[in-house]
Amino acid sequence: MQSPATYSFVAGASGTWRIDRIVAVTGEGLSGADRLDVQQQDRRATSIVPTWCLRGVVSNTRYSMRSELSGLAERQAGLGRVEATCAALIPIRKSAAWWAMAQDERRAVFEEQSRHIQIGMGYLPAVARRLHHSRDLGEPFDFLTWFEFAPQDQPAFDAMLAELRSTPEWRYVDREVDVRLTRA
Amino acid sequence: MQSPATYSFVAGASGTWRIDRIVAVTGEGLSGADRLDVQQQDRRATSIVPTWCLRGVVSNTRYSMRSELSGLAERQAGLGRVEATCAALIPIRKSAAWWAMAQDERRAVFEEQSRHIQIGMGYLPAVARRLHHSRDLGEPFDFLTWFEFAPQDQPAFDAMLAELRSTPEWRYVDREVDVRLTRA
């Protein structure tokens, strides 16, 4: 009950999501595959070797204030909506300079300078999301964010990404891949 | 270079630290063993079964402001001092109520109400420490703190623990074990 839930994003021949395209936004990309399966388990100890497997945990919030969490909770939609047949998996790694900052310095870049939470808020409830923390697991990325939205909201989703990628926070992103999917 | 270092605290028949006593401070304790070995690796995939093994990663700071990190950096001593022949391993788990709080609420309890950093600062450089994060790894504890000090500083170390345990922050600690050790 206490431990954060671990999710594995498994790319290979099977899975409930069809991979439409994989774009290397910054740094090294990820290999192509037909399908992606999202599993609520740690798939490290498996015998079947997937094309790639990324793991992350749904952990506690790191930057959000109570007022921000309340605002998000009021507006956000859950995953698994029938109409949300489009998805994106965006793995991100931040630089050593980001991680060397103190909490107040990271918060200032994240929200006061970059308005990360406020930008995301503008796209609710159309875009549903779940953030997974990977850094402490020794994974190749620090975060995996999973988004779900309806086909007609894809332009809005792309606009949100463009807004976020233009912020001061994104100067600290040294690897980013954009994986787009359709429910199979 | 980027990934946080993982440490394993392995209790059993061998190791560089002799276990003097294990006290269950809050909740379930840990089994007795003769020795503890501190290994800079993830010991999950081993064939030798230890009495117990706790894992944690030296990750980024979560609450410290830049001014506090600078103050700590000026005063703190490193691990491995020849005279620091005493050690303590203190695994802690915090309640669901703690983890449900927003960042600003946890920070307020941690420092503004409990003076966690300020209390620790008062015992520098006598007490050296390293904090390991375990929660995202699915471990039984959320944090493992490792302390080293000289025998004559043990009363000061005990006073520091008593101060911390009397704070509002500690109302959120629902499991705590105190393992005392001597360099073998």
Coordinates of C-alpha atoms in Angstrom, one line a residue:
Chain A
M1 CA 0.0 0.0 0.0
Q2 CA 2.9 2.4 0.8
S3 CA 5.3 1.6 -1.9
P4 CA 5.0 3.7 -5.1
A5 CA 3.6 1.7 -8.1
T6 CA 6.2 0.6 -10.7
Y7 CA 5.3 0.7 -14.4
S8 CA 7.2 -0.9 -17.3
F9 CA 6.9 0.4 -20.8
V10 CA 7.8 -2.5 -23.0
A11 CA 8.4 -2.1 -26.7
G12 CA 8.4 -5.1 -29.0
A13 CA 6.1 -7.3 -31.1
S14 CA 3.1 -7.2 -28.9
G15 CA 1.2 -4.7 -26.7
T16 CA -2.1 -2.8 -26.5
W17 CA -0.6 0.3 -28.2
R18 CA 0.6 0.6 -31.8
I19 CA 3.8 2.7 -32.1
D20 CA 3.2 5.3 -34.9
R21 CA 6.6 7.0 -34.7
I22 CA 9.6 7.6 -32.5
V23 CA 11.3 11.0 -32.7
A24 CA 14.7 11.7 -31.1
V25 CA 14.1 15.3 -29.9
T26 CA 17.4 15.7 -28.0
G27 CA 20.3 13.2 -27.8
E28 CA 20.1 9.5 -28.5
G29 CA 16.7 8.1 -29.7
L30 CA 15.1 4.7 -29.1
S31 CA 14.9 1.8 -31.5
G32 CA 11.8 1.3 -33.6
A33 CA 9.2 -1.4 -32.6
D34 CA 5.7 -2.3 -33.6
R35 CA 3.9 -2.2 -30.3
L36 CA 4.2 -0.9 -26.7
D37 CA 2.8 -2.6 -23.7
V38 CA 2.3 -0.7 -20.4
Q39 CA 2.6 -3.0 -17.5
Q40 CA 2.1 -2.2 -13.8
Q41 CA 5.0 -4.2 -12.6
D42 CA 8.8 -4.2 -12.6
R43 CA 9.7 -6.1 -15.7
R44 CA 13.4 -6.3 -15.0
A45 CA 13.5 -10.0 -14.1
T46 CA 11.9 -11.3 -17.2
S47 CA 13.3 -13.9 -19.6
I48 CA 11.7 -12.4 -22.8
V49 CA 14.0 -9.7 -24.2
P50 CA 11.9 -6.7 -25.5
T51 CA 13.2 -4.2 -28.1
W52 CA 13.5 -1.8 -25.1
C53 CA 11.9 -1.6 -21.7
L54 CA 11.8 1.6 -19.6
R55 CA 10.7 1.6 -16.0
G56 CA 9.5 4.3 -13.6
V57 CA 7.6 4.7 -10.4
V58 CA 4.6 6.9 -9.6
S59 CA 6.1 8.6 -6.6
N60 CA 5.3 11.6 -4.5
T61 CA 5.2 15.1 -6.0
R62 CA 8.5 17.0 -5.9
Y63 CA 7.6 20.6 -6.8
S64 CA 3.8 21.1 -6.6
M65 CA 2.4 23.3 -3.8
R66 CA -0.9 22.4 -2.2
S67 CA -2.8 25.1 -4.1
E68 CA -1.4 23.8 -7.4
L69 CA -2.2 20.2 -6.6
S70 CA -5.8 21.3 -5.8
G71 CA -6.1 23.1 -9.1
L72 CA -4.8 20.1 -11.0
A73 CA -7.1 17.7 -9.1
E74 CA -10.2 19.9 -10.0
R75 CA -9.5 19.8 -13.7
Q76 CA -7.6 16.7 -14.7
A77 CA -9.0 13.6 -16.3
G78 CA -8.0 10.1 -15.6
L79 CA -6.2 7.7 -18.0
G80 CA -8.2 5.1 -19.9
R81 CA -11.0 7.3 -21.4
V82 CA -12.7 5.5 -24.3
E83 CA -12.2 8.5 -26.6
A84 CA -8.5 9.0 -25.8
T85 CA -7.2 6.7 -28.4
C86 CA -3.9 8.6 -28.9
A87 CA -1.0 8.4 -26.5
A88 CA 2.5 9.7 -26.2
L89 CA 5.4 8.4 -24.1
I90 CA 8.0 11.1 -23.5
P91 CA 11.2 9.9 -21.7
I92 CA 13.4 12.8 -20.5
R93 CA 16.8 13.0 -18.9
K94 CA 18.0 16.2 -17.2
S95 CA 21.6 17.4 -17.0
A96 CA 24.0 17.1 -14.1
A97 CA 23.6 20.9 -13.7
W98 CA 19.9 20.4 -13.0
W99 CA 20.5 17.8 -10.3
A100 CA 23.2 19.8 -8.6
M101 CA 20.8 22.6 -7.9
A102 CA 19.1 23.0 -4.5
Q103 CA 15.4 22.4 -4.1
D104 CA 14.6 26.2 -4.2
E105 CA 16.7 26.7 -7.3
R106 CA 15.0 23.8 -9.2
R107 CA 11.6 25.0 -8.1
A108 CA 12.3 28.5 -9.4
V109 CA 13.4 27.3 -12.8
F110 CA 10.5 24.8 -13.0
E111 CA 7.6 27.1 -12.1
E112 CA 8.5 30.7 -11.4
Q113 CA 10.6 30.9 -14.6
S114 CA 9.1 28.2 -16.8
R115 CA 5.4 28.0 -15.6
H116 CA 5.5 24.2 -16.1
I117 CA 2.4 23.5 -14.0
Q118 CA 0.5 26.5 -15.3
I119 CA 1.3 25.5 -19.0
G120 CA 0.0 22.0 -18.4
M121 CA -3.0 23.3 -16.5
G122 CA -4.1 25.1 -19.7
Y123 CA -4.5 21.7 -21.5
L124 CA -6.7 20.0 -18.9
P125 CA -8.9 18.0 -19.1
A126 CA -8.1 17.2 -22.8
V127 CA -4.7 15.8 -22.1
A128 CA -4.5 13.2 -19.3
R129 CA -1.0 12.4 -17.9
R130 CA 0.9 10.2 -15.5
L131 CA 4.5 11.0 -14.4
H132 CA 6.9 8.2 -13.6
H133 CA 10.2 8.8 -11.8
S134 CA 13.1 6.7 -13.1
R135 CA 16.3 8.4 -12.0
D136 CA 16.7 6.6 -8.7
L137 CA 16.2 3.2 -10.5
G138 CA 19.4 3.7 -12.5
E139 CA 17.4 4.0 -15.7
P140 CA 18.7 5.8 -18.9
F141 CA 16.0 8.5 -18.4
D142 CA 15.0 10.5 -15.3
F143 CA 11.3 10.8 -16.1
L144 CA 8.8 9.0 -18.2
T145 CA 5.6 10.9 -18.9
W146 CA 2.6 9.1 -20.4
F147 CA -0.1 11.2 -22.0
E148 CA -3.5 10.2 -23.4
F149 CA -5.8 12.4 -25.5
A150 CA -8.5 12.2 -28.3
P151 CA -7.4 12.5 -31.9
Q152 CA -8.9 16.0 -32.2
D153 CA -6.8 17.2 -29.3
Q154 CA -3.5 16.3 -31.0
P155 CA -2.8 19.8 -32.2
A156 CA -3.4 21.1 -28.7
F157 CA -1.0 18.4 -27.3
D158 CA 1.7 19.4 -29.8
A159 CA 1.2 23.1 -28.9
M160 CA 1.7 22.2 -25.2
L161 CA 4.9 20.4 -26.0
A162 CA 6.2 23.4 -28.0
E163 CA 5.4 25.7 -25.1
L164 CA 7.2 23.5 -22.6
R165 CA 10.2 23.0 -24.9
S166 CA 10.7 26.7 -25.2
T167 CA 11.1 27.3 -21.4
P168 CA 14.2 27.8 -19.4
E169 CA 13.6 24.4 -17.7
W170 CA 14.2 22.7 -21.1
R171 CA 17.8 24.0 -21.2
Y172 CA 18.5 21.4 -18.6
V173 CA 17.0 18.5 -20.7
D174 CA 19.9 16.7 -22.3
R175 CA 17.9 13.7 -23.7
E176 CA 14.3 13.6 -24.9
V177 CA 12.5 11.1 -27.1
D178 CA 8.9 11.5 -28.3
V179 CA 7.0 8.2 -28.9
R180 CA 3.6 8.5 -30.4
L181 CA 1.0 5.7 -30.2
T182 CA -2.5 4.7 -31.1
R183 CA -4.7 2.3 -29.2
A184 CA -4.5 -1.0 -31.2
Chain B
M1 CA 28.1 9.4 -14.4
Q2 CA 24.5 10.7 -14.2
S3 CA 22.8 7.9 -12.3
P4 CA 22.7 8.2 -8.5
A5 CA 24.9 5.7 -6.7
T6 CA 23.2 2.7 -5.2
Y7 CA 24.4 1.3 -1.8
S8 CA 23.5 -2.0 -0.2
F9 CA 23.6 -2.5 3.5
V10 CA 24.1 -6.2 3.9
A11 CA 23.7 -7.9 7.4
G12 CA 25.1 -11.4 7.9
A13 CA 28.2 -13.3 9.0
S14 CA 30.7 -11.0 7.4
G15 CA 31.4 -7.3 6.8
T16 CA 33.6 -4.5 7.9
W17 CA 31.3 -3.3 10.7
R18 CA 30.4 -5.3 13.8
I19 CA 26.7 -4.9 14.8
D20 CA 26.6 -3.9 18.5
R21 CA 22.8 -3.7 18.8
I22 CA 19.6 -3.3 16.9
V23 CA 16.8 -1.3 18.5
A24 CA 13.2 -1.2 17.1
V25 CA 12.4 2.5 17.8
T26 CA 9.0 2.5 16.1
G27 CA 7.2 -0.5 14.4
E28 CA 8.8 -3.7 13.3
G29 CA 12.6 -4.2 14.0
L30 CA 15.2 -6.0 12.0
S31 CA 16.8 -9.4 12.8
G32 CA 20.0 -9.6 14.6
A33 CA 23.3 -10.4 12.8
D34 CA 27.0 -10.3 13.6
R35 CA 28.3 -8.0 10.8
L36 CA 27.2 -5.4 8.3
D37 CA 28.8 -4.8 5.0
V38 CA 28.3 -1.5 3.1
Q39 CA 28.6 -2.1 -0.6
Q40 CA 28.4 0.4 -3.4
Q41 CA 26.3 -1.7 -5.7
D42 CA 22.8 -3.0 -6.1
R43 CA 23.0 -6.4 -4.3
R44 CA 19.5 -7.6 -5.4
A45 CA 20.7 -10.1 -7.9
T46 CA 23.0 -12.0 -5.7
S47 CA 23.0 -15.8 -4.9
I48 CA 24.1 -15.5 -1.2
V49 CA 21.1 -14.8 1.0
P50 CA 22.1 -12.3 3.8
T51 CA 20.2 -12.0 7.1
W52 CA 18.8 -8.8 5.6
C53 CA 19.8 -6.4 2.9
L54 CA 18.6 -2.8 2.6
R55 CA 19.2 -0.7 -0.5
G56 CA 19.1 3.0 -1.2
V57 CA 20.4 5.6 -3.7
V58 CA 22.3 8.8 -3.0
S59 CA 20.0 11.0 -5.0
N60 CA 19.4 14.7 -5.3
T61 CA 18.4 16.9 -2.4
R62 CA 14.6 17.2 -1.8
Y63 CA 14.2 20.0 0.7
S64 CA 17.4 21.9 1.1
M65 CA 17.7 25.5 -0.1
R66 CA 20.9 26.7 -1.6
S67 CA 21.8 28.7 1.5
E68 CA 21.4 25.5 3.6
L69 CA 23.4 23.4 1.3
S70 CA 26.2 25.9 1.4
G71 CA 26.1 26.0 5.2
L72 CA 26.3 22.2 5.4
A73 CA 29.1 22.0 2.8
E74 CA 31.2 24.4 4.9
R75 CA 30.9 22.4 8.1
Q76 CA 30.4 18.7 7.2
A77 CA 33.1 16.0 7.3
G78 CA 33.3 13.1 5.0
L79 CA 32.8 9.4 5.8
G80 CA 35.8 7.2 6.4
R81 CA 37.7 9.3 9.0
V82 CA 40.2 7.1 10.9
E83 CA 38.9 8.3 14.3
A84 CA 35.2 7.7 13.4
T85 CA 35.1 4.1 14.5
C86 CA 31.4 4.2 15.6
A87 CA 28.5 4.1 13.1
A88 CA 24.8 4.0 13.0
L89 CA 22.4 2.9 10.3
I90 CA 18.9 4.4 10.8
P91 CA 16.3 3.1 8.4
I92 CA 13.0 5.1 8.5
R93 CA 9.6 4.8 6.9
K94 CA 7.2 7.7 6.8
S95 CA 3.4 7.4 6.8
A96 CA 1.0 7.7 3.9
A97 CA -0.1 11.1 5.3
W98 CA 3.4 12.4 4.9
W99 CA 3.7 11.3 1.2
A100 CA 0.2 12.7 0.4
M101 CA 1.4 16.2 1.3
A102 CA 2.4 18.7 -1.3
Q103 CA 6.1 19.9 -1.5
D104 CA 5.4 23.1 0.4
E105 CA 3.6 21.3 3.2
R106 CA 6.4 18.7 3.6
R107 CA 9.0 21.4 3.6
A108 CA 7.1 23.4 6.2
V109 CA 7.0 20.4 8.6
F110 CA 10.6 19.4 7.8
E111 CA 12.3 22.7 8.4
E112 CA 10.1 25.6 9.4
Q113 CA 8.4 23.5 12.1
S114 CA 11.0 20.8 12.9
R115 CA 14.3 22.5 12.1
H116 CA 15.7 19.3 10.7
I117 CA 18.6 20.8 8.9
Q118 CA 19.4 23.3 11.7
I119 CA 19.4 20.5 14.3
G120 CA 21.8 18.4 12.2
M121 CA 24.0 21.5 11.5
G122 CA 24.6 21.8 15.3
Y123 CA 26.4 18.4 15.4
L124 CA 28.8 19.1 12.5
P125 CA 31.5 18.2 11.8
A126 CA 31.5 15.6 14.6
V127 CA 28.8 13.5 13.0
A128 CA 29.3 12.7 9.3
R129 CA 26.3 11.3 7.4
R130 CA 25.1 10.1 4.1
L131 CA 21.4 9.9 3.1
H132 CA 20.0 7.1 0.9
H133 CA 16.6 7.2 -0.7
S134 CA 14.8 3.8 -0.8
R135 CA 11.1 4.5 -1.4
D136 CA 11.1 4.5 -5.2
L137 CA 13.0 1.2 -5.1
G138 CA 10.0 -0.6 -3.4
E139 CA 12.1 -1.1 -0.3
P140 CA 10.6 -1.7 3.2
F141 CA 12.0 1.7 4.3
D142 CA 11.8 5.2 2.7
F143 CA 15.3 6.4 3.8
L144 CA 18.5 4.9 5.1
T145 CA 20.8 7.3 6.9
W146 CA 24.3 6.2 7.7
F147 CA 26.3 8.1 10.4
E148 CA 29.9 7.9 11.4
F149 CA 31.5 9.5 14.6
A150 CA 34.2 9.0 17.1
P151 CA 33.5 7.2 20.3
Q152 CA 33.6 10.4 22.4
D153 CA 30.9 11.9 20.2
Q154 CA 28.4 9.2 20.9
P155 CA 26.6 11.2 23.6
A156 CA 26.2 14.1 21.2
F157 CA 24.9 11.8 18.5
D158 CA 22.3 10.4 20.9
A159 CA 21.3 13.9 21.9
M160 CA 20.8 14.8 18.2
L161 CA 18.6 11.8 17.7
A162 CA 16.5 12.7 20.7
E163 CA 16.1 16.3 19.4
L164 CA 15.0 15.0 16.0
R165 CA 12.6 12.4 17.4
S166 CA 10.8 15.1 19.4
T167 CA 9.9 17.2 16.3
P168 CA 6.6 17.4 14.5
E169 CA 8.3 15.7 11.5
W170 CA 8.7 12.5 13.5
R171 CA 4.9 12.2 14.0
Y172 CA 5.0 11.0 10.4
V173 CA 7.6 8.3 11.0
D174 CA 5.8 5.0 11.3
R175 CA 8.8 2.7 11.3
E176 CA 12.3 3.3 12.6
V177 CA 15.2 1.0 13.5
D178 CA 18.4 2.1 15.1
V179 CA 21.4 -0.1 14.2
R180 CA 24.7 0.7 16.1
L181 CA 28.0 -0.5 14.8
T182 CA 31.8 -0.5 15.5
R183 CA 34.4 -0.8 12.9
A184 CA 35.7 -4.4 13.0

